Amino acid sequence: MAGDYVIGVDSSTTAAKAVVWNPAGLAVSSARSTFELSRPRPGWGEQNAEDWWAATAAAVRRAVQTVDASRVGALCVTHQRETFVCLDAAGNPLRPALLWLDGRAVREVEEHGTAEVHRITGKPPNPTPAWYKLLWLARHEPETVARTGKVVDVQGFLVHRLTGEWATSWASADPLGLVDMTTCDYDDGLLAAAGLRREQLGELRPPGTVLGRVADDVARELGLPRGLPVVAGVGDGQAAQLGTGVTASGRAYLNLGTGVVSGTYSETYSYGAQYRTLFAAVPGAYALETFIGGGTYNLSWFVEKFSGLDSRALGLELTPEQILETAAAQLPPGADGLLLLPYWAGALTPYWDHHARGVLVGLTGSHGKSHVYRALLEGIAYEQRLLTDGAEAVLQEPVSTLVALGGGSRSRVWCQILADVMRRRVDVVREAESTCLGAGMLAAAAVGVHDSVPAAAEAMSATAGSYEPDAERCAAYDRLYAVYRDIYPAMRALFPRLAEASRSEASRSEASRSEASRSEASR
């Protein structure tokens, strides 16, 4: 049947993935192409925007090679949200793109991160939104700003390469921190502060509408049908929410990835320190999102730095994580009195404290590797309970179910811990590429494969298992959680003191090394 397939493209931080979906949300074909991430200085993150297009083109071309391309009815892009690139008048990058994870704009946050900016954008002051990095560019690279013809998000860049149109969705642009969340339009005051004019930005359209059609030469290059509609997508977090079927209150998605991102659905706009607010994939609705900077990253860190496990030498067809998880599963809730604060990458929601760091509380000589590993799993679960409870206060109804995706969702032990700590059922998605699936749902709704975005979500999403909270373990975790939630407030004042002491010591060490080098050179 012509036009019943759709393509979802996910241009993430490390790769472009293209998946061809059928109307039931099953992958017919897929391909992936990687690209590099540059860290020119500590805390910085940049990319060559041309790599986004090269990787996307390669992934799409390979994905459609094994299907009947005439059945492809639309394409939709999801992407790494706050990332942006400055282009010249011809649409060529003037400098490397600044990524969502780039933290260089600390001073700009301190100077410009006001309560009014939070109200307008729904984003608590922190270096992630592009607006603060645009202010950084105005201060440190005024020549770049002066030559800028367009500032675009990742979708805006790819849509232009596909169609020639300068357009994006308001749900793709709003993570940049330039959009008024009550009007779905750019805020003139924020634009003026960054030295930008409206014509330098892509036109904003509702998610799920057609932005343009693939140009003939691009269609020939990628093996796509001539005039294929390109549909307005959303950021990867909102796409994950849609791809997991969360289109109403009462459920939240939980992405157990490198960081842990969770989103609840709201039909009304609100803002608060407990969450950041974004436009949902369903026009007129909002996603209230929480974020823990350390998720599977924390687990990988422990395995790499401290586990000392070589499963190959043991002759086991298991990863070190699986071995540690098996050992941790033998321990009782609370890891025999060990609690962990998972702030390896600082604290985001609800504290927004970049000085915060990880903490182990309760160590004794009886604790071993399995105790620390279980404390890692439980610490992230405690933190997610804190965040979900905070966001839940403004929702139309409580969150009763979490829909888990990402690498961590494959851990039975962790999913059960999450259910017990959070006192909520945890469902696990059928489709691993749920973010790409969310883009496919928008494409399917736009061209009539399904009647609406919610209808597409209902038809194309599914779960593959669930975990119910256990009453006895829940009671034990309630007692432990009451202690956990007091750890950060008790230590809050110590974190900046530690940071200052560390900076002072680092400065003295650097001065000593410089003096030693000068002495050596003079001999």
Short mmCIF file of C-alpha atoms in Angstrom, two decimals:
data_model
loop_
_atom_site.label_atom_id
_atom_site.label_comp_id
_atom_site.label_asym_id
_atom_site.label_seq_id
_atom_site.Cartn_x
_atom_site.Cartn_y
_atom_site.Cartn_z
CA MET A 1 0.00 0.00 0.00
CA ALA A 2 1.57 3.30 -1.08
CA GLY A 3 2.43 5.73 1.70
CA ASP A 4 1.84 3.45 4.70
CA TYR A 5 5.50 3.47 5.81
CA VAL A 6 7.11 6.45 7.55
CA ILE A 7 10.71 7.30 8.40
CA GLY A 8 11.76 8.52 11.82
CA VAL A 9 15.20 10.14 11.99
CA ASP A 10 16.92 10.70 15.34
CA SER A 11 19.97 12.98 15.10
CA SER A 12 21.40 12.44 18.57
CA THR A 13 24.64 13.56 20.23
CA THR A 14 26.71 10.76 18.69
CA ALA A 15 24.83 9.37 15.67
CA ALA A 16 21.99 9.69 13.21
CA LYS A 17 19.51 6.81 13.19
CA ALA A 18 16.87 6.25 10.54
CA VAL A 19 14.07 3.74 11.06
CA VAL A 20 11.32 2.82 8.61
CA TRP A 21 8.12 2.12 10.56
CA ASN A 22 4.94 0.35 9.54
CA PRO A 23 1.49 1.49 10.80
CA ALA A 24 1.70 -0.83 13.83
CA GLY A 25 4.94 0.74 15.07
CA LEU A 26 7.16 -2.15 14.03
CA ALA A 27 10.55 -1.43 12.48
CA VAL A 28 10.75 -2.57 8.86
CA SER A 29 14.32 -1.39 8.33
CA SER A 30 16.91 0.72 10.14
CA ALA A 31 20.40 2.15 9.79
CA ARG A 32 22.79 4.20 11.89
CA SER A 33 25.74 6.47 11.11
CA THR A 34 28.01 7.95 13.77
CA PHE A 35 29.79 11.29 14.03
CA GLU A 36 32.32 12.85 16.35
CA LEU A 37 31.92 15.03 19.42
CA SER A 38 34.68 17.50 20.23
CA ARG A 39 35.64 18.80 23.68
CA PRO A 40 38.12 21.59 22.96
CA ARG A 41 38.16 22.62 26.63
CA PRO A 42 36.92 21.06 29.88
CA GLY A 43 33.15 21.55 30.08
CA TRP A 44 32.78 22.45 26.41
CA GLY A 45 31.05 20.38 23.72
CA GLU A 46 31.06 21.09 19.98
CA GLN A 47 30.31 19.36 16.66
CA ASN A 48 30.64 19.95 12.95
CA ALA A 49 27.06 20.53 11.79
CA GLU A 50 27.93 19.17 8.35
CA ASP A 51 28.37 15.80 10.05
CA TRP A 52 24.68 15.87 11.04
CA TRP A 53 23.70 15.99 7.38
CA ALA A 54 26.30 13.46 6.20
CA ALA A 55 25.24 10.96 8.88
CA THR A 56 21.52 11.55 8.31
CA ALA A 57 21.88 11.12 4.55
CA ALA A 58 23.87 7.91 5.00
CA ALA A 59 21.40 6.45 7.51
CA VAL A 60 18.31 7.29 5.45
CA ARG A 61 19.87 5.99 2.24
CA ARG A 62 20.78 2.64 3.84
CA ALA A 63 17.43 2.31 5.65
CA VAL A 64 15.38 2.61 2.45
CA GLN A 65 17.60 0.30 0.39
CA THR A 66 15.91 -2.81 1.78
CA VAL A 67 12.27 -1.66 1.55
CA ASP A 68 9.86 -0.67 -1.18
CA ALA A 69 10.59 3.08 -1.15
CA SER A 70 7.28 3.82 -2.91
CA ARG A 71 5.52 2.86 0.33
CA VAL A 72 7.27 5.64 2.30
CA GLY A 73 4.75 8.41 2.93
CA ALA A 74 6.64 10.93 5.11
CA LEU A 75 9.81 11.63 7.07
CA CYS A 76 10.18 13.33 10.46
CA VAL A 77 13.27 14.39 12.45
CA THR A 78 13.88 14.37 16.20
CA HIS A 79 17.14 15.64 17.59
CA GLN A 80 19.48 16.67 20.41
CA ARG A 81 17.39 19.64 21.50
CA GLU A 82 19.40 22.60 22.88
CA THR A 83 22.21 22.12 20.35
CA PHE A 84 22.43 24.89 17.74
CA VAL A 85 24.68 26.20 14.99
CA CYS A 86 25.37 29.69 13.60
CA LEU A 87 25.27 29.81 9.79
CA ASP A 88 26.30 32.44 7.26
CA ALA A 89 23.89 33.93 4.73
CA ALA A 90 24.40 30.95 2.40
CA GLY A 91 23.55 28.43 5.13
CA ASN A 92 27.11 27.28 5.85
CA PRO A 93 28.38 26.84 9.44
CA LEU A 94 30.46 29.77 10.70
CA ARG A 95 31.87 27.80 13.62
CA PRO A 96 31.32 24.41 15.27
CA ALA A 97 27.87 23.86 16.72
CA LEU A 98 27.49 24.29 20.49
CA LEU A 99 25.95 21.22 22.09
CA TRP A 100 23.30 20.89 24.78
CA LEU A 101 25.96 19.50 27.15
CA ASP A 102 28.28 22.49 26.70
CA GLY A 103 28.59 24.23 30.07
CA ARG A 104 30.71 27.27 29.19
CA ALA A 105 27.98 29.89 29.86
CA VAL A 106 28.12 29.82 33.68
CA ARG A 107 28.78 33.56 33.96
CA GLU A 108 25.91 34.34 31.60
CA VAL A 109 23.54 32.24 33.70
CA GLU A 110 24.60 34.09 36.84
CA GLU A 111 24.09 37.48 35.17
CA HIS A 112 20.95 36.87 33.11
CA GLY A 113 19.18 33.84 34.61
CA THR A 114 16.26 35.68 36.18
CA ALA A 115 12.88 34.56 37.45
CA GLU A 116 11.28 36.37 34.49
CA VAL A 117 13.35 34.39 31.97
CA HIS A 118 12.28 31.23 33.79
CA ARG A 119 8.62 32.28 33.56
CA ILE A 120 8.82 33.01 29.83
CA THR A 121 10.79 29.95 28.76
CA GLY A 122 9.86 27.34 31.38
CA LYS A 123 13.58 26.61 31.88
CA PRO A 124 15.22 27.20 35.28
CA PRO A 125 18.50 29.14 34.88
CA ASN A 126 21.30 26.75 33.90
CA PRO A 127 23.88 26.55 31.07
CA THR A 128 21.90 24.04 28.96
CA PRO A 129 19.51 26.34 26.98
CA ALA A 130 21.14 27.88 23.92
CA TRP A 131 20.15 31.43 24.90
CA TYR A 132 22.91 31.60 27.53
CA LYS A 133 25.49 30.29 25.06
CA LEU A 134 24.34 32.86 22.50
CA LEU A 135 25.03 35.51 25.14
CA TRP A 136 28.46 33.92 25.61
CA LEU A 137 29.10 34.20 21.86
CA ALA A 138 28.06 37.86 21.89
CA ARG A 139 30.65 38.48 24.61
CA HIS A 140 33.51 36.30 23.37
CA GLU A 141 32.95 35.98 19.60
CA PRO A 142 31.17 39.17 18.45
CA GLU A 143 32.58 38.67 14.96
CA THR A 144 30.65 35.37 14.70
CA VAL A 145 27.42 37.03 15.77
CA ALA A 146 27.98 39.88 13.29
CA ARG A 147 28.36 37.41 10.39
CA THR A 148 25.46 35.15 11.41
CA GLY A 149 22.70 34.81 8.86
CA LYS A 150 20.76 32.03 10.60
CA VAL A 151 20.72 30.38 14.04
CA VAL A 152 19.11 26.95 13.78
CA ASP A 153 18.48 23.88 15.89
CA VAL A 154 19.45 20.46 14.52
CA GLN A 155 16.05 19.86 12.95
CA GLY A 156 16.09 23.30 11.32
CA PHE A 157 19.49 22.54 9.77
CA LEU A 158 18.43 19.12 8.45
CA VAL A 159 15.05 20.35 7.18
CA HIS A 160 16.79 23.03 5.15
CA ARG A 161 19.13 20.45 3.62
CA LEU A 162 16.16 18.22 2.81
CA THR A 163 13.69 20.82 1.54
CA GLY A 164 15.36 24.23 1.21
CA GLU A 165 12.93 25.65 3.80
CA TRP A 166 14.01 27.51 6.95
CA ALA A 167 11.43 26.09 9.33
CA THR A 168 11.20 24.07 12.51
CA SER A 169 8.55 23.24 15.09
CA TRP A 170 7.99 25.27 18.21
CA ALA A 171 8.60 22.08 20.20
CA SER A 172 12.03 21.74 18.54
CA ALA A 173 12.98 25.38 19.06
CA ASP A 174 11.71 25.85 22.61
CA PRO A 175 14.69 24.05 24.27
CA LEU A 176 16.87 26.81 22.83
CA GLY A 177 15.36 29.12 25.45
CA LEU A 178 14.17 31.74 22.96
CA VAL A 179 10.46 30.89 22.86
CA ASP A 180 7.61 32.18 25.00
CA MET A 181 5.83 29.07 26.25
CA THR A 182 2.46 30.81 26.42
CA THR A 183 2.46 32.17 22.85
CA CYS A 184 4.40 29.46 20.96
CA ASP A 185 6.44 32.30 19.43
CA TYR A 186 9.90 33.82 19.84
CA ASP A 187 10.23 36.35 22.66
CA ASP A 188 11.44 39.68 21.32
CA GLY A 189 13.21 40.62 24.55
CA LEU A 190 15.24 37.40 24.60
CA LEU A 191 16.13 37.82 20.94
CA ALA A 192 17.26 41.41 21.51
CA ALA A 193 19.44 40.41 24.46
CA ALA A 194 21.22 37.87 22.25
CA GLY A 195 21.56 40.35 19.39
CA LEU A 196 19.24 38.39 17.09
CA ARG A 197 16.45 39.35 14.70
CA ARG A 198 13.44 37.17 13.87
CA GLU A 199 14.52 36.71 10.27
CA GLN A 200 17.69 35.00 11.53
CA LEU A 201 15.62 32.14 12.95
CA GLY A 202 13.50 29.42 11.38
CA GLU A 203 9.75 29.87 11.03
CA LEU A 204 7.90 28.14 13.88
CA ARG A 205 5.18 25.62 13.04
CA PRO A 206 3.14 23.21 15.19
CA PRO A 207 4.65 19.73 15.62
CA GLY A 208 3.15 17.20 13.24
CA THR A 209 2.60 19.64 10.35
CA VAL A 210 4.34 19.46 6.98
CA LEU A 211 7.36 21.79 6.83
CA GLY A 212 8.18 21.16 3.17
CA ARG A 213 8.93 18.44 0.65
CA VAL A 214 12.20 16.72 -0.15
CA ALA A 215 13.93 18.42 -3.06
CA ASP A 216 14.25 16.36 -6.24
CA ASP A 217 18.06 16.12 -6.18
CA VAL A 218 18.02 15.09 -2.50
CA ALA A 219 15.31 12.50 -3.17
CA ARG A 220 17.46 10.97 -5.93
CA GLU A 221 20.54 10.97 -3.69
CA LEU A 222 18.77 9.29 -0.75
CA GLY A 223 16.47 6.96 -2.70
CA LEU A 224 13.29 8.66 -1.45
CA PRO A 225 10.02 9.24 -3.31
CA ARG A 226 9.90 12.53 -5.17
CA GLY A 227 8.19 15.31 -3.18
CA LEU A 228 8.19 13.30 0.09
CA PRO A 229 6.62 15.39 2.92
CA VAL A 230 9.00 16.36 5.74
CA VAL A 231 7.00 16.67 8.96
CA ALA A 232 7.73 18.99 11.90
CA GLY A 233 9.33 16.94 14.66
CA VAL A 234 10.14 17.61 18.31
CA GLY A 235 13.18 17.32 20.57
CA ASP A 236 14.34 13.86 21.54
CA GLY A 237 12.84 14.00 25.04
CA GLN A 238 9.38 14.92 23.77
CA ALA A 239 9.72 12.31 21.01
CA ALA A 240 10.53 9.67 23.63
CA GLN A 241 7.44 10.71 25.56
CA LEU A 242 5.30 10.27 22.46
CA GLY A 243 7.04 7.06 21.42
CA THR A 244 6.25 5.48 24.79
CA GLY A 245 2.57 6.36 24.38
CA VAL A 246 2.45 9.01 27.12
CA THR A 247 -0.22 11.37 25.75
CA ALA A 248 -2.30 11.90 28.89
CA SER A 249 -1.87 12.50 32.62
CA GLY A 250 -1.27 9.59 34.95
CA ARG A 251 1.78 8.17 33.18
CA ALA A 252 5.37 9.31 32.71
CA TYR A 253 8.20 8.08 30.55
CA LEU A 254 11.54 7.24 32.19
CA ASN A 255 14.59 7.14 29.94
CA LEU A 256 17.32 5.18 31.76
CA GLY A 257 20.21 6.32 29.61
CA THR A 258 23.56 8.02 30.22
CA GLY A 259 21.49 10.53 32.16
CA VAL A 260 18.01 9.76 33.46
CA VAL A 261 15.27 11.85 31.86
CA SER A 262 11.62 11.59 32.82
CA GLY A 263 8.64 13.46 31.43
CA THR A 264 5.06 13.86 32.54
CA TYR A 265 2.19 15.17 30.41
CA SER A 266 0.23 18.32 31.21
CA GLU A 267 -2.53 20.12 29.38
CA THR A 268 -1.72 23.42 31.12
CA TYR A 269 1.44 25.51 31.30
CA SER A 270 3.32 25.75 34.58
CA TYR A 271 6.92 26.28 35.60
CA GLY A 272 8.97 25.49 38.67
CA ALA A 273 12.41 24.50 39.96
CA GLN A 274 11.28 20.87 40.27
CA TYR A 275 11.12 20.44 36.46
CA ARG A 276 11.68 22.16 33.18
CA THR A 277 8.74 22.75 30.88
CA LEU A 278 8.73 22.00 27.17
CA PHE A 279 6.08 21.80 24.48
CA ALA A 280 4.77 18.26 24.08
CA ALA A 281 4.52 16.52 20.73
CA VAL A 282 0.73 16.90 20.93
CA PRO A 283 0.06 20.56 20.01
CA GLY A 284 -1.37 22.53 22.93
CA ALA A 285 0.12 20.27 25.62
CA TYR A 286 3.30 20.42 27.68
CA ALA A 287 5.98 18.05 28.93
CA LEU A 288 7.22 18.58 32.49
CA GLU A 289 10.66 17.11 32.46
CA THR A 290 13.11 16.08 35.18
CA PHE A 291 16.76 15.24 34.60
CA ILE A 292 19.43 13.38 36.58
CA GLY A 293 22.84 13.98 35.03
CA GLY A 294 24.21 10.60 36.07
CA GLY A 295 22.38 7.44 35.06
CA THR A 296 24.04 4.51 33.31
CA TYR A 297 27.09 6.78 33.20
CA ASN A 298 27.45 6.34 36.97
CA LEU A 299 27.21 2.56 36.61
CA SER A 300 29.77 2.46 33.80
CA TRP A 301 32.08 4.67 35.85
CA PHE A 302 31.99 2.24 38.76
CA VAL A 303 32.56 -0.78 36.51
CA GLU A 304 35.50 0.86 34.75
CA LYS A 305 37.19 2.42 37.78
CA PHE A 306 36.51 0.03 40.63
CA SER A 307 34.92 -3.29 39.70
CA GLY A 308 38.08 -5.06 38.54
CA LEU A 309 35.87 -7.61 36.77
CA ASP A 310 36.94 -9.38 33.58
CA SER A 311 34.07 -11.63 32.60
CA ARG A 312 36.06 -13.07 29.68
CA ALA A 313 38.79 -14.29 32.01
CA LEU A 314 36.10 -15.94 34.11
CA GLY A 315 34.69 -17.67 31.03
CA LEU A 316 31.30 -16.03 31.48
CA GLU A 317 28.98 -14.78 28.74
CA LEU A 318 28.04 -11.88 31.00
CA THR A 319 28.97 -8.22 31.18
CA PRO A 320 30.56 -6.85 34.37
CA GLU A 321 27.29 -4.97 34.97
CA GLN A 322 25.33 -8.22 34.85
CA ILE A 323 27.70 -9.86 37.31
CA LEU A 324 27.45 -6.93 39.74
CA GLU A 325 23.70 -6.81 39.31
CA THR A 326 23.40 -10.51 40.16
CA ALA A 327 25.42 -9.94 43.33
CA ALA A 328 23.49 -6.79 44.22
CA ALA A 329 20.20 -8.66 43.87
CA GLN A 330 21.17 -10.87 46.81
CA LEU A 331 21.31 -7.85 49.14
CA PRO A 332 18.35 -6.40 51.06
CA PRO A 333 16.81 -2.98 50.30
CA GLY A 334 19.18 -0.29 51.46
CA ALA A 335 22.39 -2.21 50.67
CA ASP A 336 22.97 -2.92 54.39
CA GLY A 337 22.80 0.73 55.41
CA LEU A 338 24.52 2.38 52.42
CA LEU A 339 22.98 5.45 50.74
CA LEU A 340 24.28 7.26 47.68
CA LEU A 341 23.70 10.74 46.24
CA PRO A 342 24.09 10.33 42.44
CA TYR A 343 25.34 13.81 41.57
CA TRP A 344 28.35 12.75 39.48
CA ALA A 345 27.49 15.54 37.01
CA GLY A 346 26.10 18.05 39.53
CA ALA A 347 22.46 18.47 40.51
CA LEU A 348 19.90 19.60 37.96
CA THR A 349 16.20 19.41 38.89
CA PRO A 350 15.19 20.43 41.55
CA TYR A 351 18.33 22.04 43.01
CA TRP A 352 20.18 23.34 39.91
CA ASP A 353 23.49 23.21 41.77
CA HIS A 354 26.52 22.69 39.51
CA HIS A 355 28.75 22.44 42.59
CA ALA A 356 26.91 19.37 43.93
CA ARG A 357 28.79 16.07 43.81
CA GLY A 358 28.23 12.38 44.50
CA VAL A 359 28.17 11.20 48.11
CA LEU A 360 28.27 7.79 49.82
CA VAL A 361 26.77 7.74 53.29
CA GLY A 362 27.10 4.87 55.75
CA LEU A 363 30.25 3.09 54.57
CA THR A 364 31.63 0.42 56.90
CA GLY A 365 34.21 -2.30 56.58
CA SER A 366 31.49 -4.81 55.78
CA HIS A 367 30.54 -3.13 52.52
CA GLY A 368 31.87 -4.37 49.20
CA LYS A 369 31.46 -3.85 45.48
CA SER A 370 27.96 -5.32 45.33
CA HIS A 371 26.80 -2.97 48.11
CA VAL A 372 28.08 0.10 46.25
CA TYR A 373 26.53 -1.11 43.00
CA ARG A 374 23.15 -1.61 44.64
CA ALA A 375 23.48 1.79 46.32
CA LEU A 376 24.05 3.31 42.87
CA LEU A 377 20.86 1.73 41.52
CA GLU A 378 18.88 2.75 44.60
CA GLY A 379 20.32 6.28 44.75
CA ILE A 380 19.10 7.06 41.24
CA ALA A 381 15.70 5.57 42.15
CA TYR A 382 15.46 7.74 45.30
CA GLU A 383 16.37 10.81 43.26
CA GLN A 384 13.76 9.99 40.63
CA ARG A 385 11.11 9.63 43.34
CA LEU A 386 12.05 13.08 44.62
CA LEU A 387 11.74 14.53 41.12
CA THR A 388 8.53 12.76 40.10
CA ASP A 389 6.82 13.69 43.37
CA GLY A 390 7.82 17.33 42.79
CA ALA A 391 6.47 17.46 39.24
CA GLU A 392 3.35 15.53 40.20
CA ALA A 393 2.16 18.34 42.44
CA VAL A 394 1.06 20.42 39.43
CA LEU A 395 -0.42 17.62 37.32
CA GLN A 396 -4.08 16.96 36.65
CA GLU A 397 -3.74 13.49 38.23
CA PRO A 398 -0.98 11.55 40.02
CA VAL A 399 1.57 9.47 38.13
CA SER A 400 0.68 5.81 38.64
CA THR A 401 2.84 4.24 35.92
CA LEU A 402 6.35 4.84 34.59
CA VAL A 403 7.17 3.65 31.07
CA ALA A 404 10.88 2.76 31.00
CA LEU A 405 13.16 2.85 27.98
CA GLY A 406 16.89 3.16 27.37
CA GLY A 407 19.74 0.80 28.23
CA GLY A 408 18.90 0.69 31.92
CA SER A 409 15.41 -0.63 31.19
CA ARG A 410 16.99 -3.99 30.32
CA SER A 411 17.97 -4.45 33.97
CA ARG A 412 15.31 -6.46 35.80
CA VAL A 413 16.88 -5.64 39.15
CA TRP A 414 16.92 -1.91 38.53
CA CYS A 415 13.36 -1.82 37.19
CA GLN A 416 12.11 -3.65 40.28
CA ILE A 417 14.04 -1.29 42.57
CA LEU A 418 12.46 1.67 40.76
CA ALA A 419 8.98 0.20 41.20
CA ASP A 420 9.57 -0.46 44.91
CA VAL A 421 11.24 2.88 45.71
CA MET A 422 8.74 4.95 43.73
CA ARG A 423 5.64 2.94 44.68
CA ARG A 424 4.58 2.93 41.03
CA ARG A 425 4.30 0.27 38.35
CA VAL A 426 7.15 0.26 35.82
CA ASP A 427 6.33 -0.83 32.27
CA VAL A 428 9.14 -1.52 29.79
CA VAL A 429 8.72 -0.50 26.15
CA ARG A 430 8.58 -3.04 23.35
CA GLU A 431 10.58 -0.85 21.00
CA ALA A 432 14.14 0.11 21.99
CA GLU A 433 14.18 3.04 19.52
CA SER A 434 11.20 4.78 21.12
CA THR A 435 12.63 8.24 20.40
CA CYS A 436 12.78 7.45 16.68
CA LEU A 437 9.32 5.90 16.97
CA GLY A 438 7.94 9.19 18.32
CA ALA A 439 9.14 10.93 15.16
CA GLY A 440 7.50 8.18 13.11
CA MET A 441 4.20 8.73 14.92
CA LEU A 442 4.22 12.43 14.03
CA ALA A 443 4.90 11.54 10.40
CA ALA A 444 2.13 8.92 10.39
CA ALA A 445 -0.43 11.36 11.77
CA ALA A 446 0.59 14.12 9.36
CA VAL A 447 -0.09 12.08 6.22
CA GLY A 448 -3.19 10.25 7.42
CA VAL A 449 -1.76 6.83 8.25
CA HIS A 450 -3.45 7.52 11.61
CA ASP A 451 -6.16 10.07 12.35
CA SER A 452 -4.26 12.10 14.96
CA VAL A 453 -1.05 12.19 16.98
CA PRO A 454 -2.69 10.51 20.02
CA ALA A 455 -4.22 7.89 17.72
CA ALA A 456 -0.79 7.20 16.21
CA ALA A 457 0.70 6.85 19.70
CA GLU A 458 -1.99 4.38 20.72
CA ALA A 459 -1.63 2.29 17.56
CA MET A 460 2.17 2.27 17.34
CA SER A 461 3.37 1.99 20.97
CA ALA A 462 3.45 -1.12 23.14
CA THR A 463 5.14 -2.52 26.24
CA ALA A 464 6.99 -5.81 26.69
CA GLY A 465 6.78 -6.35 30.44
CA SER A 466 5.99 -4.70 33.76
CA TYR A 467 7.13 -4.58 37.38
CA GLU A 468 4.71 -4.12 40.27
CA PRO A 469 5.79 -2.56 43.59
CA ASP A 470 6.10 -4.97 46.50
CA ALA A 471 4.41 -3.72 49.69
CA GLU A 472 7.08 -4.99 52.10
CA ARG A 473 9.99 -3.59 50.12
CA CYS A 474 8.09 -0.33 49.59
CA ALA A 475 7.80 0.12 53.35
CA ALA A 476 11.53 -0.47 53.80
CA TYR A 477 12.37 2.01 51.07
CA ASP A 478 10.02 4.61 52.55
CA ARG A 479 12.13 4.62 55.71
CA LEU A 480 15.36 4.88 53.75
CA TYR A 481 14.01 7.58 51.44
CA ALA A 482 13.17 9.74 54.46
CA VAL A 483 16.91 9.75 55.23
CA TYR A 484 18.01 10.12 51.60
CA ARG A 485 16.03 13.30 50.93
CA ASP A 486 17.83 15.05 53.81
CA ILE A 487 21.36 14.30 52.54
CA TYR A 488 21.63 17.10 49.98
CA PRO A 489 20.11 19.83 52.20
CA ALA A 490 22.52 18.83 54.97
CA MET A 491 25.53 19.06 52.64
CA ARG A 492 24.49 21.92 50.38
CA ALA A 493 26.80 24.48 51.98
CA LEU A 494 29.80 22.15 51.77
CA PHE A 495 29.78 21.71 47.99
CA PRO A 496 30.76 25.29 47.01
CA ARG A 497 33.38 25.33 49.78
CA LEU A 498 34.86 22.13 48.37
CA ALA A 499 34.82 23.57 44.85
CA GLU A 500 36.61 26.72 46.00
CA ALA A 501 39.19 24.74 47.99
CA SER A 502 39.80 22.51 44.97
CA ARG A 503 40.24 25.50 42.66
CA SER A 504 42.70 27.10 45.05
CA GLU A 505 44.72 23.92 45.33
CA ALA A 506 44.68 23.45 41.56
CA SER A 507 45.93 27.04 41.08
CA ARG A 508 48.77 26.49 43.55
CA SER A 509 49.74 23.23 41.85
CA GLU A 510 49.72 24.90 38.43
CA ALA A 511 51.84 27.76 39.74
CA SER A 512 54.32 25.28 41.22
CA ARG A 513 54.58 23.40 37.94
CA SER A 514 55.10 26.63 36.00
CA GLU A 515 57.84 27.74 38.37
CA ALA A 516 59.52 24.35 38.10
CA SER A 517 59.39 24.56 34.30
CA ARG A 518 60.93 28.04 34.30
CA SER A 519 63.70 26.88 36.63
CA GLU A 520 64.43 23.89 34.43
CA ALA A 521 64.52 26.07 31.32
CA SER A 522 66.99 28.51 32.88
CA ARG A 523 69.56 25.81 33.67
#
